[in-house]
Short mmCIF file of C-alpha atoms in Angstrom, two decimals:
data_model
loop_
_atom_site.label_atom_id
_atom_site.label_comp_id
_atom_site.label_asym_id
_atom_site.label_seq_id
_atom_site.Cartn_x
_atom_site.Cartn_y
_atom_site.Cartn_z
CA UNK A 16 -31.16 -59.82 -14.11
CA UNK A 17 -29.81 -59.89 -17.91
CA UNK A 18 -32.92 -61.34 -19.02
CA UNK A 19 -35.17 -59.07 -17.50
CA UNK A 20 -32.32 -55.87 -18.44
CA UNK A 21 -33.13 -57.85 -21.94
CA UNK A 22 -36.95 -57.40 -21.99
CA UNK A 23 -36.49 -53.74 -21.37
CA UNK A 24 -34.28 -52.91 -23.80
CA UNK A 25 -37.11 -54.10 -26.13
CA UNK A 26 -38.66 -51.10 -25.55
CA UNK A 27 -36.28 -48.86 -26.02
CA UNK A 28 -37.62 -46.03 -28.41
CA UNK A 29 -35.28 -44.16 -31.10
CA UNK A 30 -33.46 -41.08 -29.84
CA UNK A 31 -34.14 -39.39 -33.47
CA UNK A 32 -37.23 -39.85 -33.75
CA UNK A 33 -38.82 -39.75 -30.26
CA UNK A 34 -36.31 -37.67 -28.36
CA UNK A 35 -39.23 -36.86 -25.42
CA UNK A 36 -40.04 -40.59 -25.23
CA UNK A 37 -36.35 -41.54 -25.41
CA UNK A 38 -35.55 -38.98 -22.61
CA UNK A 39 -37.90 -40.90 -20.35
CA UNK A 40 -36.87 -44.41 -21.00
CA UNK A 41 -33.63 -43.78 -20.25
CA UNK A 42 -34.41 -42.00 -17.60
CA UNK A 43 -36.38 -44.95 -15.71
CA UNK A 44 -33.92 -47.49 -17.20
CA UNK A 45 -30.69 -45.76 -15.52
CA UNK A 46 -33.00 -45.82 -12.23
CA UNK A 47 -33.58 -49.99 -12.61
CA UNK A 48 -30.01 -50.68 -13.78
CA UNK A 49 -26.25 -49.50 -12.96
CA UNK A 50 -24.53 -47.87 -16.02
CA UNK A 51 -23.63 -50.41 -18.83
CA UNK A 52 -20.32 -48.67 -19.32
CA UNK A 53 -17.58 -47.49 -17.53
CA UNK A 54 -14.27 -45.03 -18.01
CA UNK A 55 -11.73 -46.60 -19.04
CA UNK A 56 -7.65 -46.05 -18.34
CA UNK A 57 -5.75 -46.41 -15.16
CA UNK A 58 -5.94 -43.23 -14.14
CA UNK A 59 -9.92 -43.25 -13.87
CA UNK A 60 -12.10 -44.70 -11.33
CA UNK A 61 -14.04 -47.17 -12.27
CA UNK A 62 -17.43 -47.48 -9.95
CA UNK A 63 -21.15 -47.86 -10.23
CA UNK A 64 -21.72 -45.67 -7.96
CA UNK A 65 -23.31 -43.15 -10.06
CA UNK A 66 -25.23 -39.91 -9.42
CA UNK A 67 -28.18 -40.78 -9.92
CA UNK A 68 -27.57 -43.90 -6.98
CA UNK A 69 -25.61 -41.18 -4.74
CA UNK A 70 -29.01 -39.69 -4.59
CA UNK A 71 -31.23 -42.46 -4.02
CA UNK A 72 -28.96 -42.73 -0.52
CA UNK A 73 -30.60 -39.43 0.12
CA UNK A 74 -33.88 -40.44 -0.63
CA UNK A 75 -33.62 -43.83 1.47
CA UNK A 76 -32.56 -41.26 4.55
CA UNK A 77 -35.34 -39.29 4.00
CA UNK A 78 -37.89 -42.52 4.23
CA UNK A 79 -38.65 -42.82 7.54
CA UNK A 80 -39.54 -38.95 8.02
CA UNK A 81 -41.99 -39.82 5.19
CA UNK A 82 -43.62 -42.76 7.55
CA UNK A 83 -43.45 -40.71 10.86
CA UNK A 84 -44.97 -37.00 8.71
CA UNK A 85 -47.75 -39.57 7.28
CA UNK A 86 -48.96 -40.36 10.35
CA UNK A 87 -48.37 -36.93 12.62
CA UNK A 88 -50.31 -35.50 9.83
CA UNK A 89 -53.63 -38.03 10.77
CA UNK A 90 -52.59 -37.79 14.88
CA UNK A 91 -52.61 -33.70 14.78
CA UNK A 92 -56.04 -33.52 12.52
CA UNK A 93 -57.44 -36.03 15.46
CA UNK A 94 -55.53 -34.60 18.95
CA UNK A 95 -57.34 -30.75 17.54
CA UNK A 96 -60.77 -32.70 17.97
CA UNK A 97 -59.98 -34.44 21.00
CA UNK A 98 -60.00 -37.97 19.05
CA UNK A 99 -57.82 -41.48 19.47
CA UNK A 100 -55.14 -39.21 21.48
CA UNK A 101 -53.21 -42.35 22.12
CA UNK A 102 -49.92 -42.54 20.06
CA UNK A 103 -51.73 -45.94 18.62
CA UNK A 104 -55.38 -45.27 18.65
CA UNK A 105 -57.19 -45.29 15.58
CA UNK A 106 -53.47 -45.91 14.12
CA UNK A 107 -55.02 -47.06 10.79
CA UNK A 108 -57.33 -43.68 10.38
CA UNK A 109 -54.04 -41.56 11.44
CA UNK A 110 -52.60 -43.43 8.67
CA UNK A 111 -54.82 -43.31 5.82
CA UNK A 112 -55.45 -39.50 6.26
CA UNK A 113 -52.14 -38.72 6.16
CA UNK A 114 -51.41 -40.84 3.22
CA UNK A 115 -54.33 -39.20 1.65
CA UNK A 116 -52.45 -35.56 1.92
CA UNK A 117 -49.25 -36.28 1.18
CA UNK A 118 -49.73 -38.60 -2.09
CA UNK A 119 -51.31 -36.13 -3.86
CA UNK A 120 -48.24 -33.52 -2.71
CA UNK A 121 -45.38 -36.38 -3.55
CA UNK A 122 -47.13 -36.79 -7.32
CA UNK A 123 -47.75 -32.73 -7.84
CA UNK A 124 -44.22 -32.36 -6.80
CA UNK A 125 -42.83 -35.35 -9.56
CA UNK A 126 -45.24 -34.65 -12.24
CA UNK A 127 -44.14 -31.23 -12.22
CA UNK A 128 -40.01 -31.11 -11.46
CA UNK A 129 -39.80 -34.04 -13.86
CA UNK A 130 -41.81 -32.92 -16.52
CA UNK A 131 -40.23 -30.00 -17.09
CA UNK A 132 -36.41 -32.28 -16.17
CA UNK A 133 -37.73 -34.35 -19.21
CA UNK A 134 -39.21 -31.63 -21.40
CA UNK A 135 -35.41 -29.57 -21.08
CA UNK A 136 -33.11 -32.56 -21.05
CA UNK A 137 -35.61 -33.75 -24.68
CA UNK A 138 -34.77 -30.35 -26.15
CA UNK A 139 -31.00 -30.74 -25.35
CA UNK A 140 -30.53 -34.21 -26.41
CA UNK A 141 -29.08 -35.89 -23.21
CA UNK A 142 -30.07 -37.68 -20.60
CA UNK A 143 -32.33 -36.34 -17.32
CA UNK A 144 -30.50 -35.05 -15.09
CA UNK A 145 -30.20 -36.60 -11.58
CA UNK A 146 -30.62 -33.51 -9.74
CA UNK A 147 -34.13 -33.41 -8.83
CA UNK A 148 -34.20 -37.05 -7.42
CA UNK A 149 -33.46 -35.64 -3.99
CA UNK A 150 -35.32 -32.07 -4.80
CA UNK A 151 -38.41 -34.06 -5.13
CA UNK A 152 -38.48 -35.75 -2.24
CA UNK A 153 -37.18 -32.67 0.22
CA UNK A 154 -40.04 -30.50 -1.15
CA UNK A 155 -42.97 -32.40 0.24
CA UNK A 156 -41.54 -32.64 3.72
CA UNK A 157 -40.64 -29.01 4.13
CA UNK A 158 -44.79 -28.28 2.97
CA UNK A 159 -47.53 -27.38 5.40
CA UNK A 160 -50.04 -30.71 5.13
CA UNK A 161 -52.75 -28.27 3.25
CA UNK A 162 -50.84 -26.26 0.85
CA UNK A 163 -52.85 -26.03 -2.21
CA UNK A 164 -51.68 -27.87 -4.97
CA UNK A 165 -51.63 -25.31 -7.36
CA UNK A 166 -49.60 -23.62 -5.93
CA UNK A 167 -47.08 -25.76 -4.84
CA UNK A 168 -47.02 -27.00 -8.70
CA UNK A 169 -46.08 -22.86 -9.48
CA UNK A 170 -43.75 -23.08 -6.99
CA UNK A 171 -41.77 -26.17 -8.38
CA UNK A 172 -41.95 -25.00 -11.41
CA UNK A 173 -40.03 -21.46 -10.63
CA UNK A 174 -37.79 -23.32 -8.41
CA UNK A 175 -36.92 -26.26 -11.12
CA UNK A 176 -36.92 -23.38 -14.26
CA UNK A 177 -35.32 -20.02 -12.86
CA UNK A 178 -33.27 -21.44 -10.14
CA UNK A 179 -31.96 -24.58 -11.98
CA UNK A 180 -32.44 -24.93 -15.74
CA UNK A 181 -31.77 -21.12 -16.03
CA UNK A 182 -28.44 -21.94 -15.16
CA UNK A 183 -27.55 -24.71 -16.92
CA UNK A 184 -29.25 -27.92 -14.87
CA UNK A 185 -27.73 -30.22 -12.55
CA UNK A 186 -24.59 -29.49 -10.83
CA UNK A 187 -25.34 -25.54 -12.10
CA UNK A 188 -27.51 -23.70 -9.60
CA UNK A 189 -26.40 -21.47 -7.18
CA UNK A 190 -29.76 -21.99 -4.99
CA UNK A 191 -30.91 -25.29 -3.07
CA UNK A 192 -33.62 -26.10 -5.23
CA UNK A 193 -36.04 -27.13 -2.68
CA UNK A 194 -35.71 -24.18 -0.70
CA UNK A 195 -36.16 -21.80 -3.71
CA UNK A 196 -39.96 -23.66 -4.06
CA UNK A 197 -40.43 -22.79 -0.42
CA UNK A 198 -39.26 -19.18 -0.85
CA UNK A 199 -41.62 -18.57 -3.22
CA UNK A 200 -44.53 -19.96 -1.56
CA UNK A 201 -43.32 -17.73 1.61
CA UNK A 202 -43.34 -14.63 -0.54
CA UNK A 203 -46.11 -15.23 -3.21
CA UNK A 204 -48.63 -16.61 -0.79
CA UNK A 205 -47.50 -16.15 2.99
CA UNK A 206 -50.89 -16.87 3.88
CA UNK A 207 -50.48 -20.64 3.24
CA UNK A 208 -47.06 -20.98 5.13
CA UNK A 209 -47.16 -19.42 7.81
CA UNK A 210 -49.24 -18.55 10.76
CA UNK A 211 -50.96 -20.62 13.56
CA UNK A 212 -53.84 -21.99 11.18
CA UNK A 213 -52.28 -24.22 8.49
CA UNK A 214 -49.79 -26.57 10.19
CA UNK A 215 -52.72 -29.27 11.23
CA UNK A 216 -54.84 -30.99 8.43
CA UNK A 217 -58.57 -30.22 7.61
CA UNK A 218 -59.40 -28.13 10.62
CA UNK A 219 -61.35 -24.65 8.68
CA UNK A 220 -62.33 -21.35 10.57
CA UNK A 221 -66.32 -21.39 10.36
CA UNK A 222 -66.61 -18.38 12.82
CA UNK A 223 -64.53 -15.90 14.79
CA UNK A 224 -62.29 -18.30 17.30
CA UNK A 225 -64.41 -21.03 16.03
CA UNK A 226 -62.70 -24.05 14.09
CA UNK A 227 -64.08 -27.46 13.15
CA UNK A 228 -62.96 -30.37 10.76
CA UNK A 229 -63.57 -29.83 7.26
CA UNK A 230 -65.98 -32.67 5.88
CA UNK A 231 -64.57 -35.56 4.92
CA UNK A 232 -63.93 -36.69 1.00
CA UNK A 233 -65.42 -39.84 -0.66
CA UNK A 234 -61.70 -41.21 -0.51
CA UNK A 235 -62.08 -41.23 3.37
CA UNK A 236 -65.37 -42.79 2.38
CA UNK A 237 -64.65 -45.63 0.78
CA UNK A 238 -62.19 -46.36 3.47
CA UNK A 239 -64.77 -46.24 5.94
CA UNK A 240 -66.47 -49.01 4.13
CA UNK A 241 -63.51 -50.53 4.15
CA UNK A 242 -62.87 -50.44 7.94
CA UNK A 243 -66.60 -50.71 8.88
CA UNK A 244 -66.19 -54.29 7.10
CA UNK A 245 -63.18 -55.23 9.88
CA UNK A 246 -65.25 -53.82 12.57
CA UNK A 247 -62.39 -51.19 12.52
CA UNK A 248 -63.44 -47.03 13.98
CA UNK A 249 -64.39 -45.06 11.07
CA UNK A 250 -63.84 -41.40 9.67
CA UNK A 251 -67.32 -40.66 9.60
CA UNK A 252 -68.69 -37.19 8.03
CA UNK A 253 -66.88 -34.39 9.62
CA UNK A 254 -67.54 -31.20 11.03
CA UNK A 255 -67.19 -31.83 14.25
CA UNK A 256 -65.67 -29.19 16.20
CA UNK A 257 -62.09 -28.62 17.74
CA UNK A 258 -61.33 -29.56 21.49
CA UNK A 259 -61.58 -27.04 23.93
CA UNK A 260 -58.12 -25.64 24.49
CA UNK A 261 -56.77 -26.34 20.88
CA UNK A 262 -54.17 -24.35 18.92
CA UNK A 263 -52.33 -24.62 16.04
CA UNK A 264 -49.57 -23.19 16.95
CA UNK A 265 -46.37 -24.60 16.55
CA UNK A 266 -43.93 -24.55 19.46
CA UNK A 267 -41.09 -21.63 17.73
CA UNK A 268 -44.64 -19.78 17.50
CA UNK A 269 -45.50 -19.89 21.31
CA UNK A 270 -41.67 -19.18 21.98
CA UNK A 271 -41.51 -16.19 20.09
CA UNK A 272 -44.50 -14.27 22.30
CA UNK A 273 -43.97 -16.71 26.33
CA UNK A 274 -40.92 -17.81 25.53
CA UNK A 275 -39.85 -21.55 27.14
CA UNK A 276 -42.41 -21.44 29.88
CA UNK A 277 -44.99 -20.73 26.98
CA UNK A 278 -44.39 -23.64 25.12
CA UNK A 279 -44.23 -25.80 28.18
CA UNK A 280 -47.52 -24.96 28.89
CA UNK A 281 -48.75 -26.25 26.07
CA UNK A 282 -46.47 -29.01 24.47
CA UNK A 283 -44.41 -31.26 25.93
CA UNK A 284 -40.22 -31.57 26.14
CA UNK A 285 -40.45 -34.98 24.94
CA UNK A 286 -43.15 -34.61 22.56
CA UNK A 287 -41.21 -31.94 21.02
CA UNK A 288 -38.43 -34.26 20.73
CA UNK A 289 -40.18 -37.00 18.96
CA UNK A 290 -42.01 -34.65 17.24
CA UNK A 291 -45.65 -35.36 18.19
CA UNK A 292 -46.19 -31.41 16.85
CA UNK A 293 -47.57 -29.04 14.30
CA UNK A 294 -45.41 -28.30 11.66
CA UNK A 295 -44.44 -28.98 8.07
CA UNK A 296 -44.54 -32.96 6.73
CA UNK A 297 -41.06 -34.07 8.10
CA UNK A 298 -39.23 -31.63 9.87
CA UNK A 299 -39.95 -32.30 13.34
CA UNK A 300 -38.78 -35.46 14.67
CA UNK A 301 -35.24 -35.26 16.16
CA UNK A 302 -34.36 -38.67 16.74
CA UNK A 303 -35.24 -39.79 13.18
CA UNK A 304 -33.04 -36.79 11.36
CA UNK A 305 -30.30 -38.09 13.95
CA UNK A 306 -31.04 -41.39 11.97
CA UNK A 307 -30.86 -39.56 8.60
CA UNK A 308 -28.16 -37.71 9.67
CA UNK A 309 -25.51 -40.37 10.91
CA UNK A 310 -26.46 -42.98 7.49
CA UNK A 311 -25.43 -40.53 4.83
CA UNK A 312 -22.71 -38.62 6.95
CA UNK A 313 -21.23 -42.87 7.55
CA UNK A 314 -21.78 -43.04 3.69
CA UNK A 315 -19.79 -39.80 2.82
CA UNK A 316 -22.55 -38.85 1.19
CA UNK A 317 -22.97 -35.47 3.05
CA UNK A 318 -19.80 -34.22 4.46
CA UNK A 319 -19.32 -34.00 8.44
CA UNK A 320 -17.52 -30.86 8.26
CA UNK A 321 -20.60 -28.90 7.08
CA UNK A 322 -22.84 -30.28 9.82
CA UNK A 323 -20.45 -30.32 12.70
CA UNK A 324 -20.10 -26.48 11.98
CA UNK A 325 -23.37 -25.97 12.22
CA UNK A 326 -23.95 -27.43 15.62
CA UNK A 327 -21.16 -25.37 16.84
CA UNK A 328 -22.59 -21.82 15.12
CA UNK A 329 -25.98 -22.90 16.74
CA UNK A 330 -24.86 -23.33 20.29
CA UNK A 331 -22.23 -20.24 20.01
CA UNK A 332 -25.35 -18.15 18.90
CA UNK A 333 -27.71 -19.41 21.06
CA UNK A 334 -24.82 -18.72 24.07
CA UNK A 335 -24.87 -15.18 22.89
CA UNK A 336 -28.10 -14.39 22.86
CA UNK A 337 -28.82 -16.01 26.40
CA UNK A 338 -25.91 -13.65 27.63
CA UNK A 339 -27.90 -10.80 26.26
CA UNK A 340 -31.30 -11.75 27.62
CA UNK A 341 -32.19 -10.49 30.77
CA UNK A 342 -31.60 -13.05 33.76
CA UNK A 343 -35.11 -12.62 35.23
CA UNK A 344 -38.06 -13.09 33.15
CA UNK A 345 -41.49 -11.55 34.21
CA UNK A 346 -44.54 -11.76 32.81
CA UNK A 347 -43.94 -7.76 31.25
CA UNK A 348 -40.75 -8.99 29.47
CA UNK A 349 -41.00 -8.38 25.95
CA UNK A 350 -41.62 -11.93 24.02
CA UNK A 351 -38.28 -11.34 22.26
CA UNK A 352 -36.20 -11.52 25.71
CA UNK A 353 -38.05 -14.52 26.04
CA UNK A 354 -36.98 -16.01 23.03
CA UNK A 355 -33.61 -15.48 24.00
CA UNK A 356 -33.49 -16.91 27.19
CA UNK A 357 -34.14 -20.36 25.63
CA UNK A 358 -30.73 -22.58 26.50
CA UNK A 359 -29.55 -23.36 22.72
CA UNK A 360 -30.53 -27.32 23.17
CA UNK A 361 -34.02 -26.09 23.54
CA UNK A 362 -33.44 -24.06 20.63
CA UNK A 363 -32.23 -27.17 18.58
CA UNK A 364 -35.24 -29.65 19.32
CA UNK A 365 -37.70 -27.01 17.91
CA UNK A 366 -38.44 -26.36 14.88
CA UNK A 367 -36.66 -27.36 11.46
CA UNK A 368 -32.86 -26.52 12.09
CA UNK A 369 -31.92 -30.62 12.58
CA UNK A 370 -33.69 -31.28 9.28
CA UNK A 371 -32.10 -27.75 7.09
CA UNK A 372 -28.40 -28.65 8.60
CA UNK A 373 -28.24 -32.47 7.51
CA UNK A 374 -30.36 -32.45 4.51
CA UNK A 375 -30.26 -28.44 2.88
CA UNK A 376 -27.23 -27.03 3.77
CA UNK A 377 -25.07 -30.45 2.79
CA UNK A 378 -25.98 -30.05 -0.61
CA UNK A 379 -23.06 -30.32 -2.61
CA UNK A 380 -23.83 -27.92 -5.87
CA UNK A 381 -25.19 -25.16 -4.15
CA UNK A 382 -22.75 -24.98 -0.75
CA UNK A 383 -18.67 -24.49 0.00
CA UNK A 384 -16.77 -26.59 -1.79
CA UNK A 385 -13.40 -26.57 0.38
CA UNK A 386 -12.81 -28.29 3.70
CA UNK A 387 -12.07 -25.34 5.06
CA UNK A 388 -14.57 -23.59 3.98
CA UNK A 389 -17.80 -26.04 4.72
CA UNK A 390 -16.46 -25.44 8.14
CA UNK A 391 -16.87 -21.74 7.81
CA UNK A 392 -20.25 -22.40 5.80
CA UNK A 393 -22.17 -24.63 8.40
CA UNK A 394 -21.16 -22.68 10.81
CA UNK A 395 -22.57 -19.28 9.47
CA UNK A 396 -25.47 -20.92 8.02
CA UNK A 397 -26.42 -22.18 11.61
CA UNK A 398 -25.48 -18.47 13.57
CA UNK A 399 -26.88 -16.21 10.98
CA UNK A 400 -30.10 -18.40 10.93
CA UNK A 401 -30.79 -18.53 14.77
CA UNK A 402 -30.57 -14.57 14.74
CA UNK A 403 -33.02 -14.48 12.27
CA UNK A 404 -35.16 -17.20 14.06
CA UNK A 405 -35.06 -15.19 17.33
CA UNK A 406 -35.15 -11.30 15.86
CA UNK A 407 -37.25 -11.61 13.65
CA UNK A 408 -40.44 -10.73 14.49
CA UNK A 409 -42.59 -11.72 11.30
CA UNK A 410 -41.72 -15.31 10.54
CA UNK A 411 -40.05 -17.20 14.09
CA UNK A 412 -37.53 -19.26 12.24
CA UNK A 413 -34.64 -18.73 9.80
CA UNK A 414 -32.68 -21.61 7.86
CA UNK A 415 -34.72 -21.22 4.74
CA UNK A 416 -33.38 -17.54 4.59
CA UNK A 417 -29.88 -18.43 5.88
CA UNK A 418 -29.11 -20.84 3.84
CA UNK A 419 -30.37 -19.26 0.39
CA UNK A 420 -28.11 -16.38 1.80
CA UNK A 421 -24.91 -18.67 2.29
CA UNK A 422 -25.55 -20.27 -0.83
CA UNK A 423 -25.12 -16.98 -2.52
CA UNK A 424 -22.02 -16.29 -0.41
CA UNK A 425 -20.22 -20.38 -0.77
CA UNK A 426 -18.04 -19.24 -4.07
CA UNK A 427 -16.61 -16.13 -2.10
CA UNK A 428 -16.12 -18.30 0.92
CA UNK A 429 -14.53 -20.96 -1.12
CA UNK A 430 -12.47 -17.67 -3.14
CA UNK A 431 -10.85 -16.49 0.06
CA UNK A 432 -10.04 -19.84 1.39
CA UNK A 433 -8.19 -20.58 -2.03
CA UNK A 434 -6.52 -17.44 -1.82
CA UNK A 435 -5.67 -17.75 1.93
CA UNK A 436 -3.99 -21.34 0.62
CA UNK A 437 -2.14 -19.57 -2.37
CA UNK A 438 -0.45 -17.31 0.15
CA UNK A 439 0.50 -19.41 2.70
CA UNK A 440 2.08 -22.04 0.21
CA UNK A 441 3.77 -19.10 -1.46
CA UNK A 442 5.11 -17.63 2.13
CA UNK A 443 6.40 -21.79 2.27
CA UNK A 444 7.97 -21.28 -0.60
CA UNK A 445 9.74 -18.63 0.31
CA UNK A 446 11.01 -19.61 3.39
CA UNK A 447 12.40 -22.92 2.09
CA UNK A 448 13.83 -20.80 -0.77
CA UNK A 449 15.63 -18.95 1.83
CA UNK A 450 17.17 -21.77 3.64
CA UNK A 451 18.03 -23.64 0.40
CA UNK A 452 20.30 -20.43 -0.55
CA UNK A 453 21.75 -20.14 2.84
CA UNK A 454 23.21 -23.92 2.78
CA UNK A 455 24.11 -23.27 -0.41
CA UNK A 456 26.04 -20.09 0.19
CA UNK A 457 27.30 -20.37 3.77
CA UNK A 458 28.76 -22.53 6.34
CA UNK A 459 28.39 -21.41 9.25
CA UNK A 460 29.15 -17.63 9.36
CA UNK A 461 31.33 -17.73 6.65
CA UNK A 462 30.60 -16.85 2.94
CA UNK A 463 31.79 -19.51 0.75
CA UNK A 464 29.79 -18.33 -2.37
CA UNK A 465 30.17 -14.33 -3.35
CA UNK A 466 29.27 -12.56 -6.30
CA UNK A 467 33.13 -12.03 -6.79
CA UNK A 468 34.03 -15.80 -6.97
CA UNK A 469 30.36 -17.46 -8.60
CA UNK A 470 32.90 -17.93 -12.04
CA UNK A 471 34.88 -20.41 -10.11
CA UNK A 472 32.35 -22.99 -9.08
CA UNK A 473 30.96 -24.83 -12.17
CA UNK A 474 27.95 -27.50 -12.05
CA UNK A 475 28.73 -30.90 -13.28
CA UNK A 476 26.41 -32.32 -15.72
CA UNK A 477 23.02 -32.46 -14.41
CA UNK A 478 23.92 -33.26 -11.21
CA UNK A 479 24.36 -30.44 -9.15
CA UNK A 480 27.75 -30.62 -8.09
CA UNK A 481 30.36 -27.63 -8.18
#
């Protein structure tokens, strides 16, 4: 390892006079290696655990919701034509197409958050921040497969310059920085986030209720040669049309107009749970966030506290508004009443809420800071975002909005815990005040200390004796 920690430094350009190509050498040389110096004292911790490692945790959690999104991408575009509907059939086109979305959304999303990481941290003279290690890789799995990389390039961009260098970088923003580059896509260009049409890869409207497979690119082309060489199924040229029967819509979609018996008409419980769906990249499959979820809460690198609340402000919401729903259904019931109905753990496998609880809302810049009030914090994130999910009747789903919210709302969360501390220590205080001058002044019922004979009892020294 020295030598090879030796052949790098070789390269190691001068901070004067190349500050931009400085920035990014150190910047992939703190990635390779831990940090060559540490605090020193005996009051200090001494660790190389460093930020930028306490991230890459993050990252490794977030791997295998990169290998499962890669290939639901390739098994939706297929299942909409009626193709290699087996979980393993035509495993290795499933595969490649996904892989040939989501690279091109992984290096948009780096090329652009890092850029501008390098371009800032250049003009300040200090190293890039660690910040967007985890940013970068959140963003592609909370995309549609089709978003249009322009867009989601304008949408890092705001996100990484108004919602984090804007306010000083790293360890600064008030906003999750991810979410911010969704929430501008979902307000700038609804169109390509939303709706029953862009959750499954390369299908295109080419008439009124008529959809097809767009044609396929010469990557998927010189694949095919590829695979035609093994004696492998090919791509072939597209435009074949959808299966009879298909939709796009996601499950939270069907929910919000037929409810539960809706969505069991056309998905099913357990491939809901596994997350054989539409939706974005990697939010759908429950047993791998539970994966995710129980590595980086064992390596304290999201607290429990946070998540835990949120479970219980999702099932005391989604309690609530199954005691408001009516208790029969019928097919005039308003979709709404529907929504309600659906028992909480329903609630829970669909959609994102698994995914925004471990990974969004645990992020420790932009939520509560106090143990008591993470509590507070997962819990309202997880309550005010099912409400929104279930009333409202634009967009079925709500963590992106709840959680931006909360963030806004963490410092005066963490401001009235403080103070609700302050007041109970100082009501301590007081009480132990209170006794302290009562054993001083009294035993039993009688006064042995009075104004009128104080002159006659004299400390001793420093010690407290009269």
């Amino acid at each position: 390892m020295k030598a090879l920690n030796d052949f790098v430094k070789k390269f190691e350009p001068d901070h004067a006079t190349q500050p931009l190509l400085s920035t990014t050498y150190d910047a992939f040389y703190t990635f390779l290696f831990q940090p060559g110096s540490t605090t020193k004292g005996g009051v200090h911790v001494r660790d190389g655990m460093d930020l930028k490692r306490q991230m890459v945790w993050v990252v490794l959690a977030l791997q295998l919701l990169y290998i499962f999104g890669t290939w639901n991408i390739g098994n939706q575009h297929f299942n909409a034509l009626g193709q290699y509907t087996g979980l393993l059939e035509g495993f290795h086109l499933k595969i490649v197409y996904g892989l040939i979305q989501v690279i091109p959304i992984f290096v948009v999303t780096h090329v652009v958050g890092l850029g501008i990481e390098f371009i800032y941290a250049a003009k300040k003279g200090h190293s890039v921040e660690e910040g967007f290690l985890v940013s970068g890789a959140l963003i592609p799995l909370i995309m549609p497969p089709d978003i249009p990389l322009w867009i989601l390039g304008l949408s890092v961009a705001f996100a990484v310059v108004l919602g984090k260098e804007a306010f000083g970088g790293t360890g600064m923003n008030i906003w999750n920085i991810a979410l911010l580059s969704r929430v501008f896509i979902f307000f700038a260009y609804p169109t390509t986030i939303s709706g029953d049409e862009v959750w499954i890869s390369g299908i295109e409207k080419v008439d009124v209720g008529v959809y097809a497979s767009e044609a396929y690119s010469i990557v998927h082309h010189a694949f095919d040669w590829v695979f035609a060489g093994l004696g492998w199924n090919t791509f072939g040229q597209g435009g074949q049309l959808v299966a009879d029967g298909f939709t796009g819509a996601t499950p939270l979609g069907i929910a919000a107009k037929e409810g539960w018996e809706g969505v069991s008409a056309v998905y099913d419980q357990s491939a809901i749970f596994w997350g054989n769906i539409p939706g974005s990249i990697g939010e759908s499959s429950v047993p791998l966030i539970l994966i995710g979820m129980a590595f980086i809460m064992f390596t304290r690198i999201a607290d429990y506290r946070t998540i835990v609340g949120g479970l219980i402000g999702f099932m005391v919401g989604g309690f609530m508004l199954n005691a408001i729903a009516p208790s029969e259904l019928t097919a005039d019931t308003p979709g709404i009443f529907k929504f309600m109905a659906i028992h909480p753990l329903r609630q829970m496998i669909m959609g994102s809420f698994l995914f925004a609880i471990t990974f969004m809302a645990t992020d420790p810049v932009s939520s509560a800071d106090t143990p008591t009030g993470k509590w507070i914090y997962g819990f309202l994130v997880a309550f005010i975002g099912l409400i929104i999910r279930v009333l409202n009747p634009a967009y079925p789903e709500g963590w992106m909005l709840s959680i931006l919210l909360m963030n806004t709302f963490a410092p005066l969360i963490d401001h009235y815990v403080y103070q609700a501390n302050i007041k109970r220590r100082a009501k301590r205080t007081a009480s132990m005040a209170k006794t302290r001058d009562e054993l001083i002044t009294k035993r039993g019922d009688v006064e042995v200390f009075t104004p009128e004979n104080a002159d006659d009892y004299r400390p001793v020294g420093n010690l407290g004796i009269y």
